[in-house]
Short mmCIF file of C-alpha atoms and ligand atoms in Angstrom, two decimals:
data_model
loop_
_atom_site.label_atom_id
_atom_site.label_comp_id
_atom_site.label_asym_id
_atom_site.label_seq_id
_atom_site.Cartn_x
_atom_site.Cartn_y
_atom_site.Cartn_z
CA MET A 1 101.02 83.55 0.32
CA VAL A 2 98.94 80.48 -0.56
CA THR A 3 100.76 77.17 0.21
CA ILE A 4 99.57 74.18 -1.84
CA ALA A 5 100.51 70.61 -1.13
CA VAL A 6 100.85 67.68 -3.29
CA THR A 7 101.68 64.17 -2.19
CA ALA A 8 102.06 61.06 -3.73
CA GLU A 9 99.17 58.63 -4.47
CA ARG A 10 98.63 55.14 -3.02
CA ASP A 11 97.55 51.86 -4.38
CA GLY A 12 99.30 51.91 -7.74
CA GLU A 13 97.56 55.07 -8.69
CA ALA A 14 99.94 56.44 -11.20
CA ARG A 15 98.38 59.88 -11.63
CA VAL A 16 99.38 63.05 -9.74
CA ALA A 17 97.53 66.23 -9.34
CA VAL A 18 100.05 68.61 -10.62
CA SER A 19 102.23 69.00 -13.69
CA PRO A 20 105.35 71.07 -14.64
CA GLU A 21 102.92 73.36 -16.65
CA THR A 22 100.54 73.82 -13.72
CA VAL A 23 103.28 74.32 -11.16
CA LYS A 24 104.51 77.09 -13.23
CA LYS A 25 100.98 78.82 -13.37
CA LEU A 26 100.42 78.40 -9.78
CA THR A 27 103.60 79.90 -8.61
CA GLY A 28 102.84 82.66 -11.16
CA LEU A 29 99.73 83.33 -9.30
CA GLY A 30 101.87 83.63 -6.05
CA CYS A 31 101.23 80.13 -4.68
CA ALA A 32 103.99 78.26 -3.10
CA VAL A 33 103.66 74.66 -4.42
CA ARG A 34 105.01 71.95 -2.14
CA VAL A 35 105.25 68.41 -4.00
CA GLU A 36 106.20 65.24 -2.11
CA THR A 37 109.49 63.84 -3.62
CA GLY A 38 108.83 61.20 -6.23
CA ALA A 39 104.82 62.14 -6.39
CA GLY A 40 105.12 62.84 -10.22
CA ALA A 41 107.27 59.62 -11.10
CA GLY A 42 104.36 57.74 -12.31
CA SER A 43 103.36 60.39 -14.56
CA ARG A 44 107.18 60.99 -15.72
CA PHE A 45 107.05 64.30 -14.03
CA ALA A 46 110.59 64.34 -12.42
CA ASP A 47 111.20 66.08 -9.01
CA ALA A 48 113.69 68.19 -11.25
CA ALA A 49 111.18 68.98 -13.92
CA LEU A 50 108.66 70.17 -11.28
CA ALA A 51 111.37 72.13 -9.39
CA ALA A 52 112.35 73.72 -12.58
CA GLN A 53 109.14 75.26 -12.72
CA GLY A 54 108.99 76.51 -9.11
CA ALA A 55 107.87 73.69 -6.97
CA ILE A 56 109.55 73.10 -3.65
CA ILE A 57 110.21 69.50 -3.32
CA ALA A 58 109.42 68.21 -0.05
CA ALA A 59 111.36 64.96 1.63
CA SER A 60 108.28 63.37 2.83
CA GLY A 61 104.39 63.62 2.74
CA PRO A 62 104.18 65.22 6.33
CA GLU A 63 106.75 67.93 5.22
CA ALA A 64 104.79 68.81 2.07
CA LEU A 65 101.41 68.79 4.18
CA SER A 66 102.41 70.69 7.11
CA GLY A 67 100.28 73.96 7.53
CA ALA A 68 99.48 74.12 3.88
CA ASP A 69 96.22 76.05 2.73
CA ILE A 70 95.30 73.59 0.11
CA LEU A 71 95.80 69.90 -0.76
CA LEU A 72 95.51 68.70 -4.35
CA LYS A 73 95.11 64.80 -4.90
CA VAL A 74 93.87 62.43 -7.46
CA ARG A 75 91.90 60.32 -5.17
CA ARG A 76 90.60 60.66 -1.53
CA PRO A 77 93.54 61.36 0.91
CA SER A 78 93.80 59.87 4.19
CA ALA A 79 92.58 61.58 7.32
CA GLU A 80 95.91 61.78 8.56
CA GLU A 81 97.03 63.81 5.68
CA VAL A 82 94.00 66.25 5.96
CA ARG A 83 94.89 66.76 9.62
CA ALA A 84 98.25 67.88 8.88
CA LEU A 85 96.93 70.90 6.68
CA LYS A 86 96.06 74.44 8.24
CA PRO A 87 92.76 74.20 10.07
CA GLY A 88 89.84 74.79 7.47
CA ALA A 89 92.05 74.08 4.54
CA ILE A 90 90.70 73.10 1.07
CA VAL A 91 91.02 69.71 -0.22
CA ALA A 92 90.45 69.20 -4.00
CA ALA A 93 90.33 65.54 -5.30
CA MET A 94 88.23 62.80 -6.96
CA LEU A 95 86.66 62.02 -3.66
CA ALA A 96 84.38 59.29 -4.60
CA PRO A 97 81.72 61.18 -2.27
CA TYR A 98 79.13 58.15 -2.66
CA ASP A 99 81.77 55.59 -1.37
CA ASP A 100 82.93 54.68 2.08
CA ARG A 101 80.80 56.92 4.13
CA ALA A 102 82.58 56.36 7.41
CA GLY A 103 85.79 57.32 5.66
CA LEU A 104 84.30 60.38 4.31
CA GLU A 105 82.88 61.53 7.64
CA ALA A 106 86.39 61.00 9.26
CA LEU A 107 87.79 63.53 6.52
CA ALA A 108 84.89 65.77 6.93
CA ALA A 109 85.48 65.78 10.85
CA SER A 110 89.14 67.23 10.28
CA GLY A 111 87.39 70.54 9.43
CA ALA A 112 88.86 70.97 5.86
CA SER A 113 86.59 72.22 2.98
CA LEU A 114 86.42 69.04 0.88
CA MET A 115 85.64 69.63 -2.72
CA ALA A 116 84.97 66.61 -5.02
CA MET A 117 86.13 67.29 -8.50
CA GLU A 118 83.69 64.65 -9.90
CA LEU A 119 80.87 66.74 -8.90
CA MET A 120 81.88 69.90 -10.72
CA PRO A 121 78.50 71.33 -12.33
CA ARG A 122 78.56 70.48 -16.23
CA ILE A 123 77.94 74.22 -17.04
CA SER A 124 79.89 76.01 -19.90
CA ARG A 125 82.20 78.10 -17.50
CA ALA A 126 83.35 74.89 -15.67
CA GLN A 127 84.14 72.92 -18.89
CA SER A 128 87.82 73.44 -18.33
CA MET A 129 87.43 71.95 -14.70
CA ASP A 130 85.43 68.83 -15.79
CA VAL A 131 87.42 65.86 -14.66
CA LEU A 132 84.81 63.37 -15.71
CA SER A 133 85.27 64.49 -19.34
CA SER A 134 89.04 64.92 -19.36
CA GLN A 135 89.61 61.41 -17.82
CA ALA A 136 86.68 59.85 -19.91
CA ASN A 137 88.14 61.03 -23.08
CA LEU A 138 91.40 59.20 -22.36
CA ALA A 139 89.41 56.13 -21.09
CA GLY A 140 87.66 55.78 -24.36
CA TYR A 141 90.84 55.92 -26.26
CA LYS A 142 92.66 53.48 -24.24
CA ALA A 143 89.65 51.05 -24.27
CA VAL A 144 89.91 50.97 -28.17
CA VAL A 145 93.78 50.61 -28.13
CA ASP A 146 93.69 47.69 -25.44
CA ALA A 147 90.93 46.08 -27.47
CA ALA A 148 93.00 46.30 -30.52
CA ALA A 149 95.90 44.67 -28.89
CA MET A 150 93.63 42.05 -27.31
CA PHE A 151 91.93 41.18 -30.56
CA GLY A 152 94.97 39.37 -32.14
CA GLN A 153 93.90 40.39 -35.65
CA ALA A 154 94.46 43.61 -37.65
CA VAL A 155 91.71 46.34 -37.22
CA PRO A 156 92.22 48.31 -40.61
CA MET A 157 91.65 46.62 -44.01
CA MET A 158 94.94 45.67 -45.76
CA MET A 159 95.03 44.77 -49.43
CA THR A 160 98.21 42.72 -49.91
CA ALA A 161 99.57 40.47 -52.78
CA ALA A 162 98.71 37.63 -50.61
CA GLY A 163 95.02 38.44 -50.08
CA THR A 164 92.83 41.09 -48.48
CA VAL A 165 92.55 41.31 -44.52
CA PRO A 166 89.10 42.54 -43.86
CA ALA A 167 88.43 45.61 -41.60
CA ALA A 168 87.46 44.70 -37.87
CA LYS A 169 83.83 45.86 -37.09
CA VAL A 170 83.85 47.94 -33.80
CA PHE A 171 80.48 48.51 -31.88
CA VAL A 172 80.48 51.44 -29.45
CA MET A 173 77.52 51.14 -26.86
CA GLY A 174 76.91 54.67 -24.91
CA VAL A 175 78.09 57.75 -26.80
CA GLY A 176 79.04 60.01 -24.19
CA VAL A 177 82.41 61.55 -23.77
CA ALA A 178 84.26 58.01 -23.55
CA GLY A 179 82.24 56.71 -26.47
CA LEU A 180 82.76 59.66 -28.65
CA GLN A 181 86.46 59.19 -28.21
CA ALA A 182 86.32 55.42 -28.55
CA ILE A 183 84.53 56.10 -32.02
CA ALA A 184 86.98 58.43 -33.19
CA THR A 185 89.86 56.06 -32.25
CA ALA A 186 88.43 53.09 -33.86
CA ARG A 187 87.71 55.16 -37.03
CA ARG A 188 91.44 56.37 -36.84
CA LEU A 189 92.54 52.76 -36.52
CA GLY A 190 90.45 51.90 -39.75
CA GLY A 191 87.62 49.89 -38.13
CA ILE A 192 84.14 49.80 -39.39
CA VAL A 193 82.36 51.54 -36.43
CA SER A 194 78.79 51.55 -35.31
CA ALA A 195 77.43 52.95 -32.07
CA THR A 196 74.25 52.90 -30.02
CA ASP A 197 72.97 55.31 -27.47
CA VAL A 198 69.33 56.31 -26.02
CA ARG A 199 69.82 59.94 -26.18
CA PRO A 200 68.86 61.37 -29.74
CA ALA A 201 71.39 64.01 -29.71
CA THR A 202 73.98 61.38 -30.13
CA LYS A 203 72.57 60.24 -33.62
CA GLU A 204 74.29 63.39 -35.37
CA GLN A 205 77.25 63.08 -33.41
CA VAL A 206 78.00 59.54 -34.27
CA ALA A 207 77.18 60.33 -38.06
CA SER A 208 79.79 63.20 -37.69
CA LEU A 209 82.44 60.84 -36.75
CA GLY A 210 81.72 58.68 -39.61
CA ALA A 211 80.07 55.87 -37.77
CA LYS A 212 76.69 54.05 -38.11
CA PHE A 213 74.00 54.71 -35.64
CA ILE A 214 71.94 51.91 -34.45
CA ALA A 215 69.23 52.36 -31.88
CA VAL A 216 65.53 51.71 -31.26
CA GLU A 217 64.20 55.16 -32.17
CA ASP A 218 60.75 55.12 -30.85
CA GLU A 219 58.80 57.66 -28.83
CA GLU A 220 60.65 56.97 -25.60
CA PHE A 221 63.92 57.51 -27.28
CA LYS A 222 62.93 60.99 -28.14
CA GLN A 223 62.46 61.81 -24.49
CA ALA A 224 65.52 59.89 -23.19
CA GLN A 225 67.87 63.02 -22.19
CA THR A 226 67.30 64.68 -18.97
CA ALA A 227 67.57 68.56 -18.77
CA ALA A 228 71.21 67.81 -17.52
CA GLY A 229 72.09 65.96 -20.57
CA TYR A 230 72.28 62.51 -19.28
CA ALA A 231 70.44 59.43 -20.08
CA LYS A 232 67.17 58.42 -18.26
CA PRO A 233 66.87 54.74 -17.25
CA MET A 234 64.59 53.17 -20.24
CA SER A 235 61.35 51.25 -19.55
CA ALA A 236 61.17 47.46 -19.65
CA GLU A 237 59.57 47.56 -22.79
CA TYR A 238 62.24 49.72 -24.46
CA GLN A 239 64.86 47.42 -22.98
CA LYS A 240 63.24 44.33 -24.71
CA LYS A 241 63.42 46.12 -28.24
CA GLN A 242 67.13 47.18 -27.46
CA TYR A 243 68.06 43.66 -26.67
CA GLU A 244 66.67 42.40 -29.73
CA LEU A 245 68.39 45.06 -31.72
CA VAL A 246 71.82 44.58 -30.00
CA ALA A 247 71.43 40.81 -30.24
CA SER A 248 71.11 41.03 -33.89
CA HIS A 249 74.04 43.48 -34.47
CA ILE A 250 76.51 42.04 -31.87
CA LYS A 251 76.82 38.78 -33.58
CA ALA A 252 78.92 40.09 -36.40
CA GLN A 253 81.05 42.55 -34.24
CA ASP A 254 84.86 42.09 -33.56
CA ILE A 255 85.22 44.70 -31.10
CA VAL A 256 82.65 45.98 -28.56
CA ILE A 257 83.31 48.93 -26.25
CA THR A 258 80.67 49.70 -23.62
CA THR A 259 80.49 52.84 -21.77
CA ALA A 260 76.77 53.17 -20.95
CA LEU A 261 75.92 54.84 -17.66
CA ILE A 262 72.92 56.53 -15.98
CA PRO A 263 73.93 58.88 -13.05
CA GLY A 264 73.37 57.42 -9.45
CA ARG A 265 72.31 53.91 -10.74
CA PRO A 266 74.10 50.78 -11.54
CA ALA A 267 75.16 50.57 -15.41
CA PRO A 268 72.29 49.32 -17.50
CA LYS A 269 72.90 45.74 -18.55
CA LEU A 270 73.03 45.74 -22.24
CA ILE A 271 74.94 42.55 -23.26
CA ARG A 272 73.55 39.49 -21.89
CA ALA A 273 75.49 36.09 -21.62
CA ALA A 274 73.34 34.52 -24.38
CA MET A 275 74.40 37.27 -26.84
CA VAL A 276 78.13 36.88 -25.85
CA ASP A 277 77.58 33.18 -26.79
CA THR A 278 76.68 34.25 -30.35
CA MET A 279 79.64 36.29 -30.85
CA LYS A 280 82.69 35.07 -32.91
CA PRO A 281 85.62 33.44 -31.07
CA GLY A 282 88.58 36.14 -30.85
CA ALA A 283 86.03 38.99 -30.42
CA VAL A 284 86.82 41.34 -27.56
CA ILE A 285 84.41 43.22 -25.36
CA VAL A 286 86.08 46.14 -23.13
CA ASP A 287 83.51 47.04 -20.65
CA LEU A 288 84.10 50.83 -19.28
CA ALA A 289 81.14 50.56 -17.12
CA ALA A 290 82.94 47.83 -15.00
CA GLU A 291 83.11 49.99 -11.85
CA ARG A 292 79.44 50.44 -11.89
CA GLY A 293 78.47 46.69 -12.36
CA GLY A 294 79.17 46.52 -15.91
CA ASN A 295 77.24 46.91 -19.32
CA CYS A 296 77.85 43.26 -19.97
CA GLU A 297 76.38 40.41 -17.64
CA LEU A 298 79.53 38.62 -17.59
CA THR A 299 81.91 41.37 -16.78
CA GLU A 300 84.10 40.92 -13.76
CA ALA A 301 85.32 44.30 -12.56
CA GLY A 302 89.06 44.67 -12.48
CA LYS A 303 89.49 41.20 -14.72
CA THR A 304 89.95 40.10 -17.97
CA ILE A 305 88.18 36.85 -18.60
CA GLU A 306 87.41 34.69 -21.58
CA HIS A 307 83.93 33.15 -22.27
CA ASN A 308 83.63 30.87 -25.36
CA GLY A 309 86.43 32.41 -26.92
CA VAL A 310 85.29 35.99 -26.47
CA THR A 311 87.43 38.23 -24.20
CA ILE A 312 85.67 40.28 -21.78
CA ALA A 313 87.74 43.15 -20.07
CA GLY A 314 86.30 45.09 -17.03
CA PRO A 315 89.24 47.59 -16.49
CA LEU A 316 88.79 49.84 -13.52
CA ASN A 317 91.08 52.92 -14.29
CA LEU A 318 92.00 53.23 -17.84
CA ALA A 319 92.78 56.86 -17.67
CA GLY A 320 95.29 55.99 -14.91
CA GLN A 321 97.04 53.77 -17.41
CA VAL A 322 97.66 56.91 -19.54
CA PRO A 323 99.03 58.61 -16.84
CA VAL A 324 101.18 61.52 -18.38
CA ASN A 325 98.18 62.74 -20.55
CA ALA A 326 95.71 61.93 -17.58
CA SER A 327 97.62 64.03 -14.98
CA SER A 328 98.44 66.74 -17.30
CA LEU A 329 94.68 67.16 -18.02
CA TYR A 330 93.46 66.54 -14.57
CA ALA A 331 96.15 68.99 -13.11
CA LYS A 332 94.81 71.80 -15.76
CA ASN A 333 91.33 71.01 -14.43
CA LEU A 334 92.34 71.60 -10.87
CA LEU A 335 94.31 74.79 -11.86
CA ALA A 336 91.28 76.30 -13.72
CA PHE A 337 89.06 75.49 -10.44
CA LEU A 338 92.00 77.03 -8.13
CA GLU A 339 92.16 80.13 -10.13
CA THR A 340 88.47 81.04 -9.36
CA MET A 341 89.53 80.91 -5.55
CA ILE A 342 92.90 82.97 -5.51
CA ASP A 343 92.93 86.63 -5.39
CA LYS A 344 95.51 87.37 -7.83
CA LYS A 345 96.39 90.78 -6.68
CA GLU A 346 96.50 90.26 -2.94
CA LYS A 347 97.64 86.70 -3.35
CA VAL A 348 95.36 85.03 -0.95
CA LEU A 349 92.65 82.56 -0.85
CA LYS A 350 89.33 84.41 -1.47
CA VAL A 351 86.63 81.57 -1.97
CA ASN A 352 83.15 82.56 -2.99
CA TRP A 353 81.22 80.08 -1.13
CA ASP A 354 77.85 81.07 -3.09
CA ASP A 355 79.62 80.32 -6.56
CA GLU A 356 77.88 77.46 -8.44
CA ILE A 357 80.92 75.71 -8.90
CA VAL A 358 82.06 75.67 -5.31
CA LYS A 359 78.57 74.78 -4.03
CA GLY A 360 78.52 72.11 -6.64
CA THR A 361 81.63 70.32 -5.45
CA LEU A 362 81.71 71.24 -1.70
CA VAL A 363 81.12 68.00 0.01
CA ALA A 364 81.97 69.01 3.59
CA LYS A 365 82.77 72.25 5.52
CA ASP A 366 83.48 73.02 9.15
CA GLY A 367 83.43 69.50 10.22
CA ARG A 368 80.10 68.37 8.56
CA ILE A 369 78.94 66.95 5.19
CA VAL A 370 77.06 69.74 3.52
CA HIS A 371 76.36 68.55 -0.05
CA PRO A 372 72.72 67.73 -0.47
CA ALA A 373 73.05 64.86 -2.72
CA VAL A 374 75.99 63.33 -0.75
CA LEU A 375 73.72 63.58 2.41
CA GLN A 376 70.90 61.73 0.59
CA GLY A 377 73.30 59.21 -0.52
CA ALA A 378 72.34 59.62 -4.20
P1 LIG B 1 77.55 58.90 -19.06
O1 LIG B 1 79.34 58.70 -18.70
O2 LIG B 1 76.75 59.46 -18.00
O3 LIG B 1 77.04 58.00 -19.83
C1 LIG B 1 77.61 57.56 -20.91
C2 LIG B 1 76.66 57.48 -22.22
O4 LIG B 1 75.96 56.23 -21.86
C3 LIG B 1 75.63 58.54 -22.35
O5 LIG B 1 75.89 58.88 -23.58
C4 LIG B 1 74.32 58.06 -22.27
O6 LIG B 1 73.28 58.52 -22.89
C5 LIG B 1 74.58 56.55 -22.54
N1 LIG B 1 73.39 55.65 -21.93
C6 LIG B 1 72.90 55.51 -20.85
N2 LIG B 1 72.11 54.61 -20.77
C7 LIG B 1 72.10 53.75 -22.04
C8 LIG B 1 71.36 52.59 -22.47
N3 LIG B 1 70.49 52.05 -21.88
N4 LIG B 1 71.76 52.38 -23.83
C9 LIG B 1 72.57 53.00 -24.50
N5 LIG B 1 73.32 54.21 -24.17
C10 LIG B 1 73.22 54.36 -22.68
O7 LIG B 1 77.72 60.44 -20.06
P2 LIG B 1 78.89 61.41 -20.12
O8 LIG B 1 80.00 61.02 -20.89
O9 LIG B 1 79.20 61.99 -18.79
O10 LIG B 1 78.04 62.52 -20.90
C11 LIG B 1 76.64 62.83 -20.50
C12 LIG B 1 76.12 64.20 -21.24
O11 LIG B 1 76.97 65.12 -20.67
C13 LIG B 1 76.21 64.29 -22.65
O12 LIG B 1 75.23 64.86 -23.11
C14 LIG B 1 77.68 65.25 -22.72
O13 LIG B 1 77.59 65.88 -23.97
C15 LIG B 1 77.42 66.09 -21.60
N6 LIG B 1 78.52 66.73 -21.18
C16 LIG B 1 78.44 68.15 -20.82
C17 LIG B 1 79.64 68.73 -20.51
C18 LIG B 1 79.54 70.34 -20.32
O14 LIG B 1 78.75 70.88 -20.80
N7 LIG B 1 80.72 70.85 -19.44
C19 LIG B 1 80.95 68.13 -20.32
C20 LIG B 1 80.90 66.84 -20.70
C21 LIG B 1 79.72 66.23 -21.05
#
């Protein structure tokens, strides 16, 4: 029988790596699921709700971990937690593999097979395991809801006997998974939405959501998407044209949601301090790229500041602020991944180490870091 351990997260992380639904499916696959008491509390998954679906509630973290074959976490576990598992156990979590190299090496030294969920290849077979998408989607939603709350004015147009309240203008910068959900959410709230990106494929997506597409559409724009579907860093010449376009557009905006990222690089600076100076007092910027340096020059990661009457928020874990949904989706991502590694008939672990999704996520095995990109630090 395969034993799966789930322990509580630390540092205010409200998410958890299983849900009642995935406990049921995992026990159905013949796994024993040991969950540390209270681990689901931040996501409103009570011990009793998890136990009702077959989870074994452990009185402590060490009790859940002891001799387990698999550890499921949201964030990187401690080396102590991993050492308590069976030798060579599997750890699946958002490991932040490019951060804290010494800590990662200490985890690797335990001999566990460390799998970083954020490195999941973006192939169609792995869509159900794509944690970046499941979490970014919720972050895009929450960014708009939070911005609307900070805005202090109504978002939809309202025609009343006492006069008309104008609709708020919402500008979404970066139209990946988070940006698309931000557009959809802002439209549902009744905002007048515009959006920009450097990848031509986004033009149609923006239009299909009923928003206006704004971009510098030159020759470079036509080539801005990599084979993997991501944006390329843009030339200084393109950036200059983009600044001019954004500067003229942003002046009239009430809410700006920025989500622009380039893999392995700092977030592109799309909003200069001088542009913020031209914005209306009461306007709100929510910078989802804060963790990677921010798309706005004035963003302070993890803080909400005010500059000349403009609120600039740089939240760090927005998906974690919608924990019930974030945990449910993340747990489903993990379940889909584990299903590929468990022999359903014999009820044992059978990992195909040559599988693209295993190779893509495997950061460390047999005591050393094995992932080529992580080894290169890129
Ligand atoms: P991301 O988080 O890397 O970046 C967010 C957005 O910022 C992207 O749309 C990017 O083009 C944009 N951006 C980068 N530099 C910019 C700039 N200078 N100005 C304006 N915008 C800029 O992106 P993501 O959400 O991870 O999505 C990236 C791609 O992956 C998309 O093509 C998406 O459709 C694709 N995707 C595929 C799968 C799958 O097949 N499993 C799953 C999710 C996403």
